[in-house]
mmCIF file of C-alpha atoms in Angstrom:
data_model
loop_
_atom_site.group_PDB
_atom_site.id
_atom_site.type_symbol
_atom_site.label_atom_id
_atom_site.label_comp_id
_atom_site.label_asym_id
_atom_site.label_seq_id
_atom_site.Cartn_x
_atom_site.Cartn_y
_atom_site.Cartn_z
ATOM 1 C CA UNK A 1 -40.023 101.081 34.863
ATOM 2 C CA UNK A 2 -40.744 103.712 37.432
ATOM 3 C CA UNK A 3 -41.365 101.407 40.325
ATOM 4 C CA UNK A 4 -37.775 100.106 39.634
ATOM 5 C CA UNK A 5 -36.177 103.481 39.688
ATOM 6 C CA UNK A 6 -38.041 104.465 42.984
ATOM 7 C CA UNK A 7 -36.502 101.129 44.721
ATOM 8 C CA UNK A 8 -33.085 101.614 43.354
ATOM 9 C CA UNK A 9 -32.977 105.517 45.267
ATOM 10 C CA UNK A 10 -34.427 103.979 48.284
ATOM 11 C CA UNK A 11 -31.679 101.073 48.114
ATOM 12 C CA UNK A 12 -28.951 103.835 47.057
ATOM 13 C CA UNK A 13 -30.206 105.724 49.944
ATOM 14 C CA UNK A 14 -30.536 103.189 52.541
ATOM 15 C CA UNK A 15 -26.711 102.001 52.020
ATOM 16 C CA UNK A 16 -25.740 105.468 52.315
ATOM 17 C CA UNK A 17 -27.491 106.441 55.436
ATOM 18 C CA UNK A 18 -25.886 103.124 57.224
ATOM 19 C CA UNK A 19 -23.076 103.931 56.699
ATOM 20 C CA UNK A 20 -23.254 107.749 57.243
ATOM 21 C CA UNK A 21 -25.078 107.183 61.029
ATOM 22 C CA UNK A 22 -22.128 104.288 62.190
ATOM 23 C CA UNK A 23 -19.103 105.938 62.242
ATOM 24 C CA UNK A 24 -17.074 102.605 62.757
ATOM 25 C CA UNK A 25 -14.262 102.125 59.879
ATOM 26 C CA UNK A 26 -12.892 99.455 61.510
ATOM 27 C CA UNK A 27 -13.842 96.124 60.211
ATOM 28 C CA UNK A 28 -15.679 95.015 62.725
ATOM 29 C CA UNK A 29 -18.262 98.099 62.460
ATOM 30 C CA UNK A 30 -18.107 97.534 58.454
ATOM 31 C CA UNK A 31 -19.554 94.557 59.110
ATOM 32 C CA UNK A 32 -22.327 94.796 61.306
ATOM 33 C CA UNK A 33 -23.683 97.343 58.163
ATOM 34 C CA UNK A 34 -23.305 94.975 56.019
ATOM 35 C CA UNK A 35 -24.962 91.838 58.222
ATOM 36 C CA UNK A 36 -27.898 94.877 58.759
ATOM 37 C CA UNK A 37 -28.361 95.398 55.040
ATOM 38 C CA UNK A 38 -28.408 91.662 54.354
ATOM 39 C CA UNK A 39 -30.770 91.113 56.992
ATOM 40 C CA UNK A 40 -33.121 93.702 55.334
ATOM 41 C CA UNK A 41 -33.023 91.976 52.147
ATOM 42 C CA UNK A 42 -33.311 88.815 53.999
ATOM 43 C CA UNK A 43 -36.514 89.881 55.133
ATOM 44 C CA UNK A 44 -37.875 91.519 52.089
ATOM 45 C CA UNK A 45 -36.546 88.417 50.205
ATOM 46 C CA UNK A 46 -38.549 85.983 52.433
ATOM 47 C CA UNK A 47 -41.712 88.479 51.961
ATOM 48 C CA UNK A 48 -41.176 88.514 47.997
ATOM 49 C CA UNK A 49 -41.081 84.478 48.078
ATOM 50 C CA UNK A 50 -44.077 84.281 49.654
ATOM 51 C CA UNK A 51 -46.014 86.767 47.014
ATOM 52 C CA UNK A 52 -44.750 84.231 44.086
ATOM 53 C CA UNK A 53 -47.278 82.629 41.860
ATOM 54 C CA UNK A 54 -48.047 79.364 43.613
ATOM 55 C CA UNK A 55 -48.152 77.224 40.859
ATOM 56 C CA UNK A 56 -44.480 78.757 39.691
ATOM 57 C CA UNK A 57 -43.010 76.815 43.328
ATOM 58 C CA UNK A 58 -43.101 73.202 42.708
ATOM 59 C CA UNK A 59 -39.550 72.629 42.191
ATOM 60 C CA UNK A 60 -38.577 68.857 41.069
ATOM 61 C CA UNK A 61 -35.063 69.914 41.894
ATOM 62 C CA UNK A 62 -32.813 71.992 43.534
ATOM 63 C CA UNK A 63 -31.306 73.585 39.957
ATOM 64 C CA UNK A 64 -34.930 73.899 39.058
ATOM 65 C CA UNK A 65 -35.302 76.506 41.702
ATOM 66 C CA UNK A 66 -31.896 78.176 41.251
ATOM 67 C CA UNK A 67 -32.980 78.646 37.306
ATOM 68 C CA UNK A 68 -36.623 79.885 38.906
ATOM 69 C CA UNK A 69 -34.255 82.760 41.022
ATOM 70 C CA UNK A 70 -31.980 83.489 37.722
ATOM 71 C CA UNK A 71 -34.793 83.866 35.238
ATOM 72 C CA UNK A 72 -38.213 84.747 36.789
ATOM 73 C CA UNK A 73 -37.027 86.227 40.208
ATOM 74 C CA UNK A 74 -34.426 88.385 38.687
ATOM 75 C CA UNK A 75 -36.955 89.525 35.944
ATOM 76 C CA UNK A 76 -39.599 90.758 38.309
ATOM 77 C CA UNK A 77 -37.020 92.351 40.459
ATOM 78 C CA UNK A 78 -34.728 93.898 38.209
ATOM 79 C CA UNK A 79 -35.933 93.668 34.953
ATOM 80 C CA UNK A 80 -33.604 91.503 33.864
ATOM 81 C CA UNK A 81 -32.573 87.878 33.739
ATOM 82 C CA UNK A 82 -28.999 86.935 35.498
ATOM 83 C CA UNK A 83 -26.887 86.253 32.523
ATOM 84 C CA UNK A 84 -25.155 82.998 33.837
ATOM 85 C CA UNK A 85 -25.705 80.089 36.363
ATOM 86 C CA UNK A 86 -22.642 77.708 37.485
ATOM 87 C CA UNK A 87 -22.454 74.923 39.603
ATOM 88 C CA UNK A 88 -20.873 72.028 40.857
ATOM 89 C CA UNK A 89 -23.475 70.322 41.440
ATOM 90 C CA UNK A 90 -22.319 69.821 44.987
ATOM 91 C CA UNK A 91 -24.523 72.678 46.962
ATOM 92 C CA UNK A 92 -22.627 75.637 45.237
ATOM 93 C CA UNK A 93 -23.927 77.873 42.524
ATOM 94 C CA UNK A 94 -22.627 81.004 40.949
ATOM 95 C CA UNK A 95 -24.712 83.246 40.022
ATOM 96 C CA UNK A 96 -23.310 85.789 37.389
ATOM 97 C CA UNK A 97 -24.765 89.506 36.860
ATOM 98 C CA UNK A 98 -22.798 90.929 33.796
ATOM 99 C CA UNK A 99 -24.841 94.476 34.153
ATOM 100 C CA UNK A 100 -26.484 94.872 37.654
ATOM 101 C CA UNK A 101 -28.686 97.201 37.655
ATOM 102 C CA UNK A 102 -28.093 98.172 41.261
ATOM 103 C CA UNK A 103 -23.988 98.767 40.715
ATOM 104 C CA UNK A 104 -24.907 100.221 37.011
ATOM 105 C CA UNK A 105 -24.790 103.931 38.418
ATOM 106 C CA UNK A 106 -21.862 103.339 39.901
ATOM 107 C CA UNK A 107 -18.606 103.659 37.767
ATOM 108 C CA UNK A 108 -17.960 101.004 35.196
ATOM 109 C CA UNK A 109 -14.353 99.608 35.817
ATOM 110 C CA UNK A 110 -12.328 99.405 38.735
ATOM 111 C CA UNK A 111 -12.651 102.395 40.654
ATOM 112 C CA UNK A 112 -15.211 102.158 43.469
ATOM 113 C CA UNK A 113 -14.740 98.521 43.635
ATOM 114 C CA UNK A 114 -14.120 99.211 47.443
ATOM 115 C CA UNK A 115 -18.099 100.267 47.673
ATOM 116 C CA UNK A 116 -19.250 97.525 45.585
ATOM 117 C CA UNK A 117 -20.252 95.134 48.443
ATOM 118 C CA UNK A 118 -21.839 97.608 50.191
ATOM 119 C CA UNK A 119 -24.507 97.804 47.135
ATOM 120 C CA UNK A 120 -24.529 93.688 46.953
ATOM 121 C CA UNK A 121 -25.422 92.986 50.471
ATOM 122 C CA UNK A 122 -29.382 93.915 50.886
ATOM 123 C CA UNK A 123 -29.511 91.533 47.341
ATOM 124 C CA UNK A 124 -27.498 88.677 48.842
ATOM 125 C CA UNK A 125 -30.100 89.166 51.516
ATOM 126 C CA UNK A 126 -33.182 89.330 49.217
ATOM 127 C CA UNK A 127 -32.047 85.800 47.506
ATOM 128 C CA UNK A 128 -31.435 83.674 50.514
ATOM 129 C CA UNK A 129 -34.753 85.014 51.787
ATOM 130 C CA UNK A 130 -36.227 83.899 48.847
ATOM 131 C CA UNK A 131 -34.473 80.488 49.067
ATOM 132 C CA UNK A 132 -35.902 80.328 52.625
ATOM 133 C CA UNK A 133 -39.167 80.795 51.526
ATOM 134 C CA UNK A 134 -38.895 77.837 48.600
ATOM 135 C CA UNK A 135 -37.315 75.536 52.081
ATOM 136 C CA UNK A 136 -33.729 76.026 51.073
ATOM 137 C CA UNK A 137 -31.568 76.960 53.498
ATOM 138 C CA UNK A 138 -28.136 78.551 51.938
ATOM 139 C CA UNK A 139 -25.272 81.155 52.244
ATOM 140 C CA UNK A 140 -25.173 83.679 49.897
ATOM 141 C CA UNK A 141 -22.484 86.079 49.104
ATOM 142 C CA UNK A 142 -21.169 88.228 46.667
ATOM 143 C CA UNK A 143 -18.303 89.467 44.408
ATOM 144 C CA UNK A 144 -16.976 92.318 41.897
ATOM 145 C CA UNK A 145 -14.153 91.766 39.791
ATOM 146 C CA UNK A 146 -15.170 94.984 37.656
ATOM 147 C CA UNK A 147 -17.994 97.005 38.022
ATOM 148 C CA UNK A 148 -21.067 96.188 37.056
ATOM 149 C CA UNK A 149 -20.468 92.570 36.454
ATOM 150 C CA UNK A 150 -20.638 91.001 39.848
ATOM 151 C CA UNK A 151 -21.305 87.288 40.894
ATOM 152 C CA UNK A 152 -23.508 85.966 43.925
ATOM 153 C CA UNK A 153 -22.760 82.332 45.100
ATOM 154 C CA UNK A 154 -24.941 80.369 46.755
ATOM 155 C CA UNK A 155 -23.831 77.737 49.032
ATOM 156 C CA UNK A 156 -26.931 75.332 50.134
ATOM 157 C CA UNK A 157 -26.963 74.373 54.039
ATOM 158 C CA UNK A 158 -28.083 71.008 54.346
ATOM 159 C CA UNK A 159 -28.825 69.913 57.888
ATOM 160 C CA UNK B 1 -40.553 75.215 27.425
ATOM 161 C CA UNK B 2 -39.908 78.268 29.059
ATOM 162 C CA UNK B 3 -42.675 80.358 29.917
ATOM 163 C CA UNK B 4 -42.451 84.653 29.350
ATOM 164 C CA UNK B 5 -41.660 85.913 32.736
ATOM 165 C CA UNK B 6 -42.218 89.832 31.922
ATOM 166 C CA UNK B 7 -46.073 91.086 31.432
ATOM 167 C CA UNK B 8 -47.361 87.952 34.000
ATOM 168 C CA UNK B 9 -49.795 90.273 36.377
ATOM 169 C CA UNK B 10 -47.978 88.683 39.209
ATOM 170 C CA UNK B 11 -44.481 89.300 38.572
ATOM 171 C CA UNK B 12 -45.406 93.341 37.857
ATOM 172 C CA UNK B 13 -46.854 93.595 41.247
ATOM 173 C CA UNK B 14 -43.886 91.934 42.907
ATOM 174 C CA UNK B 15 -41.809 94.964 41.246
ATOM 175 C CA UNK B 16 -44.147 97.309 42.983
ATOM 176 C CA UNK B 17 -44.106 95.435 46.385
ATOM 177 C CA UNK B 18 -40.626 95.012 46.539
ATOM 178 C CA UNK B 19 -39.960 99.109 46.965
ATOM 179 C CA UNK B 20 -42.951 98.691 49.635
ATOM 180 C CA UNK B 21 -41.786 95.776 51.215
ATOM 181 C CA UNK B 22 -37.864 97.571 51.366
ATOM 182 C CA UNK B 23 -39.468 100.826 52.712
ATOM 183 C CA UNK B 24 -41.229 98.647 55.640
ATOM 184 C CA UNK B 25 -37.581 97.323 56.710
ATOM 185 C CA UNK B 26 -36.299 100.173 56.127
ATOM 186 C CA UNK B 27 -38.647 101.527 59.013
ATOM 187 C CA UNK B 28 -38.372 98.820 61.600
ATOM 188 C CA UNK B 29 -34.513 99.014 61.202
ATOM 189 C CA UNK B 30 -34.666 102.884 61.666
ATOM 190 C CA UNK B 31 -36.721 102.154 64.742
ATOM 191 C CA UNK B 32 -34.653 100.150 65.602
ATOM 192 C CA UNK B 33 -31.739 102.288 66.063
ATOM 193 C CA UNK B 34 -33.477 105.059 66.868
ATOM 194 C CA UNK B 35 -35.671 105.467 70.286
ATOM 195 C CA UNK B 36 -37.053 109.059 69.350
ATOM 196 C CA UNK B 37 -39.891 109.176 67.127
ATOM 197 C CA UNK B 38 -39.396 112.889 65.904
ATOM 198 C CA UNK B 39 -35.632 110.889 64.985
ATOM 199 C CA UNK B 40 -36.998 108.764 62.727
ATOM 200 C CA UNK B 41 -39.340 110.836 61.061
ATOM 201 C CA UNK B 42 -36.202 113.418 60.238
ATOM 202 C CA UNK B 43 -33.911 110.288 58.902
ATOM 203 C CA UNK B 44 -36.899 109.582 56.966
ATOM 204 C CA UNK B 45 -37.072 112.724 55.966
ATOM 205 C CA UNK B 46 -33.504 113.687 54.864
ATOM 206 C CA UNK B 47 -33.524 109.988 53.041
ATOM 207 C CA UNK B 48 -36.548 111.357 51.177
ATOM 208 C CA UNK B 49 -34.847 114.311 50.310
ATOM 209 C CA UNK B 50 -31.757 112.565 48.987
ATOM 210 C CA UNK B 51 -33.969 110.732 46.674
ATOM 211 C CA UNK B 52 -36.337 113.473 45.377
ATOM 212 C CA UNK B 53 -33.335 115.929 44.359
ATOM 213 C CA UNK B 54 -32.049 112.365 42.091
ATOM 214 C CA UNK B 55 -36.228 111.649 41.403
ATOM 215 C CA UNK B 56 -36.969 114.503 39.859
ATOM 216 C CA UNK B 57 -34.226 114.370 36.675
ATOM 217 C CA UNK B 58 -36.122 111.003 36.038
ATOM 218 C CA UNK B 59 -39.440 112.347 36.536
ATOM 219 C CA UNK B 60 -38.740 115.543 34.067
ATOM 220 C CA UNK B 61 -37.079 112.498 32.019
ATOM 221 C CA UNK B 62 -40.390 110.316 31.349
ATOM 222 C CA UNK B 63 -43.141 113.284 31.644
ATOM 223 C CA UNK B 64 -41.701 116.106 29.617
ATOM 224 C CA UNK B 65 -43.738 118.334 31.594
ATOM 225 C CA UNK B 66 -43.983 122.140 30.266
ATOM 226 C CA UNK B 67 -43.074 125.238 32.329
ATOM 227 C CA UNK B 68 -45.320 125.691 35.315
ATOM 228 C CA UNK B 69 -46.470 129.516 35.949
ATOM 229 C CA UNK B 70 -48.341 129.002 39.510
ATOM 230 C CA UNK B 71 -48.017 126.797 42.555
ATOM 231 C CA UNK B 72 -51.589 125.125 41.728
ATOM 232 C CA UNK B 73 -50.204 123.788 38.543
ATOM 233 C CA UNK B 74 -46.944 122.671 40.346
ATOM 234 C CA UNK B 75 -49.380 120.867 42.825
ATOM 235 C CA UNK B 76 -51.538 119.074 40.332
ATOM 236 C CA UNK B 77 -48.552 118.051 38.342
ATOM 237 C CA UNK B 78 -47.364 116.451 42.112
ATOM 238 C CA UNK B 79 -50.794 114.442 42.893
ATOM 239 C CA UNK B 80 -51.857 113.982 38.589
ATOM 240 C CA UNK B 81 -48.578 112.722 37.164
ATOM 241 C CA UNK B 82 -45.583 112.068 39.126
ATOM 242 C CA UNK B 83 -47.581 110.124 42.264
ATOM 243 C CA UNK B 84 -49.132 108.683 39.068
ATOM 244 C CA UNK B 85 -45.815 107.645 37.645
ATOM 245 C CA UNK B 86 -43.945 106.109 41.090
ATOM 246 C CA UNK B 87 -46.674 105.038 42.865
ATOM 247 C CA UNK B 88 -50.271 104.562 40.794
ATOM 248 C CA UNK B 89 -52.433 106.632 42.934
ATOM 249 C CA UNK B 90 -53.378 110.211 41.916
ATOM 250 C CA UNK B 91 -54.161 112.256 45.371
ATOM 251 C CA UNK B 92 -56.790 115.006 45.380
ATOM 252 C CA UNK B 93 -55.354 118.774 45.671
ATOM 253 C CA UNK B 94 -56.783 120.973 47.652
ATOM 254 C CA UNK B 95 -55.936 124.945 48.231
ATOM 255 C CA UNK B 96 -55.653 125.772 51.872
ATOM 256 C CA UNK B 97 -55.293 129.608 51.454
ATOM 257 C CA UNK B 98 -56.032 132.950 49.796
ATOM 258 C CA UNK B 99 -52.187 133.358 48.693
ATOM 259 C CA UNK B 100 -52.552 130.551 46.509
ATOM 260 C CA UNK B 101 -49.327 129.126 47.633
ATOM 261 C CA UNK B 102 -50.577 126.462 50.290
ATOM 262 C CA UNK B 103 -51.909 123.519 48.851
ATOM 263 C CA UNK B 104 -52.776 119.617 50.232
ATOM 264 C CA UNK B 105 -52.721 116.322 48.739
ATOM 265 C CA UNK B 106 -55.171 114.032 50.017
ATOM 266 C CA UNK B 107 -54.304 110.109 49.959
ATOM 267 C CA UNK B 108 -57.047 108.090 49.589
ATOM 268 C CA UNK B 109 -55.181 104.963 48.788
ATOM 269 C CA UNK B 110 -51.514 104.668 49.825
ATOM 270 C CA UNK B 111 -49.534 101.898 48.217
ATOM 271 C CA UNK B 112 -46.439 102.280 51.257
ATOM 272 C CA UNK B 113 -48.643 101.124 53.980
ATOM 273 C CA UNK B 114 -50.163 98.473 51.865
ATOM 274 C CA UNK B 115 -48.634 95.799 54.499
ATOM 275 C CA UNK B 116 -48.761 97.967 57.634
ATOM 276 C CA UNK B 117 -51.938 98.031 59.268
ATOM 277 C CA UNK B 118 -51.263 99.640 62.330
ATOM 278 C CA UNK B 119 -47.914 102.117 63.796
ATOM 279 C CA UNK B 120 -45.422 99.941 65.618
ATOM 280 C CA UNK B 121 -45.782 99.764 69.191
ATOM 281 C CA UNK B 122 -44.881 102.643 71.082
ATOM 282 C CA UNK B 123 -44.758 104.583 67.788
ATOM 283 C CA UNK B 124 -47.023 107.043 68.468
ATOM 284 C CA UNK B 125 -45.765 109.662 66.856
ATOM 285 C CA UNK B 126 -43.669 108.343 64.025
ATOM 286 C CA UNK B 127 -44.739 109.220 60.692
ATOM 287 C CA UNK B 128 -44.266 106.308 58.809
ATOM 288 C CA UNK B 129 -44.226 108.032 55.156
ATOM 289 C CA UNK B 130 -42.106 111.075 55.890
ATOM 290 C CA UNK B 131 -40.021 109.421 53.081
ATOM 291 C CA UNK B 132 -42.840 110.951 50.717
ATOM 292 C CA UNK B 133 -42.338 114.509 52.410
ATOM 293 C CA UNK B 134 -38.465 114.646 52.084
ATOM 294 C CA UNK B 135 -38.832 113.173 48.255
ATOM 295 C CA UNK B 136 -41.169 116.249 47.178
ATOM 296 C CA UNK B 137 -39.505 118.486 49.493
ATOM 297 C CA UNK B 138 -35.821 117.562 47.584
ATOM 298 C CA UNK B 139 -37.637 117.302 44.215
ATOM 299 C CA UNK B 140 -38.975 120.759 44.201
ATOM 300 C CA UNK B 141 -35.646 122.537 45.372
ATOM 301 C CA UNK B 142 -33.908 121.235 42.609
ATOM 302 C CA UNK B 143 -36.212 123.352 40.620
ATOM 303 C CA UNK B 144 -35.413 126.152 42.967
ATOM 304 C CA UNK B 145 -38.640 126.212 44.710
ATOM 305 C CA UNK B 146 -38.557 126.107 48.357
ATOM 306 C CA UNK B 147 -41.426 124.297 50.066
ATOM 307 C CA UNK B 148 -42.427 122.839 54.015
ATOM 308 C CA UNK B 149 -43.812 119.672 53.386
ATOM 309 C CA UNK B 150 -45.775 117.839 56.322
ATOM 310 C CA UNK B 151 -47.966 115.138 56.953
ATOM 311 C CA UNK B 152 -51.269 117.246 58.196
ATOM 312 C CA UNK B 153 -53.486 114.177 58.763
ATOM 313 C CA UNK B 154 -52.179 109.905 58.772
ATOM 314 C CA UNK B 155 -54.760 107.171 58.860
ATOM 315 C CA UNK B 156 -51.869 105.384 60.849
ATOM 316 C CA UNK B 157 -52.509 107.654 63.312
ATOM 317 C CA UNK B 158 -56.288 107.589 63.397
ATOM 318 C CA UNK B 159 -57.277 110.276 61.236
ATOM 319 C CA UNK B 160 -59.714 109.992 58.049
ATOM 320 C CA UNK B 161 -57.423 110.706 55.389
ATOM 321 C CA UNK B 162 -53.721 110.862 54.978
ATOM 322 C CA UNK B 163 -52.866 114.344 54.043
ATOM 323 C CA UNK B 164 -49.254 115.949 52.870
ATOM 324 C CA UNK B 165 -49.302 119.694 52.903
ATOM 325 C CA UNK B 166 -47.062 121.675 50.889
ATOM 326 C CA UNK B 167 -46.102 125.566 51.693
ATOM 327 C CA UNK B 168 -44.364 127.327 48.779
ATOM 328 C CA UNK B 169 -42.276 129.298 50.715
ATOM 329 C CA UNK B 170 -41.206 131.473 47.947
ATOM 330 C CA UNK B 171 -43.188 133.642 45.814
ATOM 331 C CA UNK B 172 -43.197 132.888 41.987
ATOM 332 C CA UNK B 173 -43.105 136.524 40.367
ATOM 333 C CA UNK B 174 -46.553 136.379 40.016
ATOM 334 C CA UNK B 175 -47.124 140.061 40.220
ATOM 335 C CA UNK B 176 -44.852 140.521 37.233
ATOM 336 C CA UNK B 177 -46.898 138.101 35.106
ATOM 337 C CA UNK B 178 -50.091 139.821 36.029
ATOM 338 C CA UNK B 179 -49.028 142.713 34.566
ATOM 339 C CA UNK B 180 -47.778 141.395 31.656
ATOM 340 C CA UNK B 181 -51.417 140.657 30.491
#
């Protein structure tokens, strides 16, 4: 879809020029990128939540919204639905991405695997904004064992 | 039960918002680190640049547009079929000049400022959808035509219309094809 293309440049883009205009390598610098992409998708996330179908965010349960993020969110987002869902049914879910769209142009494999959380961080952003947005509070990151299968966990926050 | 999540009228717009809603952050961060307005508008810019030269293998991708022989079709094929494609709206082209080779898109609707209704604060000058200028500018090297593209009028910034020029900065051989009729 063209829309999709047009946000996956801008997001391509984006990670590029933050990391182009700080010229920190040390870990410290890394990470204020990354926190600054995440907080970007944190806000976008939260604005995305709020454009949902009302009658799609009465959630019985906590899984119930999880599955709502995995199948409906994903879909309208990236076309696709997140091909698995763990959890221990303790406050921690995994969410598993066999074919992300957003680490898809990357190399398939091993190489680049370095980069890969640069490209994960405005999305770990976007879902915990949307989580905000249904009143769940959480801590989402991410990780690649092989490009472009990547997994986001989910860790709720509970006062 | 589970309900189809694809074709629901709401879920396609969120597709569409969330490259509007990114672009938006993507402005208050840049303003953020930037105090300069003419700063931002040149990150924006360049960004816009990196995408179109990567936008327009897509664009020749889904359009299969034909060979263009003057700067007035390159323009309409601009406003008619790729804003068409990435962003719904189909500006009107104008020709600004005897040469034939400057040309203006007027916005009528723009779908990037769908959620901004005013510049930022002390923004005066910024011009919030340079990203469109770099992106056409980029685009249209990669088909080795040079071109200035500019914002000429912004409703952001009070005007009636939002306007992109483009300047073809290099002459097609149009002299040669003359004389080949």
């Amino acid at each position: 879809m063209a829309d999709a293309v047009l946000f996956e440049f801008l997001h391509t883009e984006m990670v590029a020029e933050l990391w182009a205009r700080r010229p920190d390598p040390s870990p410290g610098g890394q990470k204020t990128s990354l926190s600054v992409l995440e907080g970007m998708g944190f806000r976008v996330g939260q604005a995305l939540g709020e454009r949902l179908p009302q009658d799609t965010l009465a959630f019985r349960e906590e899984l119930d919204a999880l599955k709502f993020l995995c199948k409906d969110v994903w879909v309208a987002v990236f076309q696709k639905q997140m091909d698995g869902l763990r959890t221990n049914h303790q406050g921690t879910y995994v969410l598993q991405d066999n074919d992300f769209p957003l680490l898809v142009r990357m190399a398939s494999g091993l190489q680049y695997l370095e980069e890969a959380p640069k490209f994960l961080a405005f999305t770990c952003g976007l879902l915990r904004g949307t989580l905000n947005t249904l009143g769940i509070k959480s801590l989402v990151t991410a990780s690649v064992a092989a490009l472009p299968a990547c997994k986001f966990q989910v860790v709720i926050q509970r006062a | 039960m589970s309900r189809p999540a694809h074709g629901r009228p709401g879920y396609h717009k969120i597709s569409k918002d969330l490259f509007v809603l990114t672009y938006g952050a993507l402005v208050a961060q840049l303003c953020k680190d930037y105090e300069k307005d003419e700063d931002v508008n040149k990150y924006l810019d360049e960004m816009g640049y990196g995408i179109g030269t990567r936008l327009v293998e897509d664009f020749l991708a889904r359009s299969c547009v034909r060979r263009c022989h003057s700067y007035s079709e390159i323009a309409n094929i601009i406003a008619q079929v790729a804003f068409k494609m990435y962003l719904g709206i189909t500006p009107n082209v104008t020709c600004n000049n005897l040469s034939r080779n400057e040309f203006s898109l007027i916005l009528d609707k723009n779908p990037l400022v769908e959620f901004v209704e005013e510049l930022p604060a002390g923004r005066p000058s910024l011009c919030y959808c340079n990203l469109l200028c770099g992106i056409i500018r980029g685009a249209l090297e990669m088909v080795h035509l040079a071109a200035d593209v500019t914002f000429l009028q912004d409703r952001l910034k009070g005007d009636s219309v939002t306007e992109i020029g483009i300047k073809f900065l290099k002459k097609l051989d149009e002299k040669k094809y003359r004389q080949k009729k």
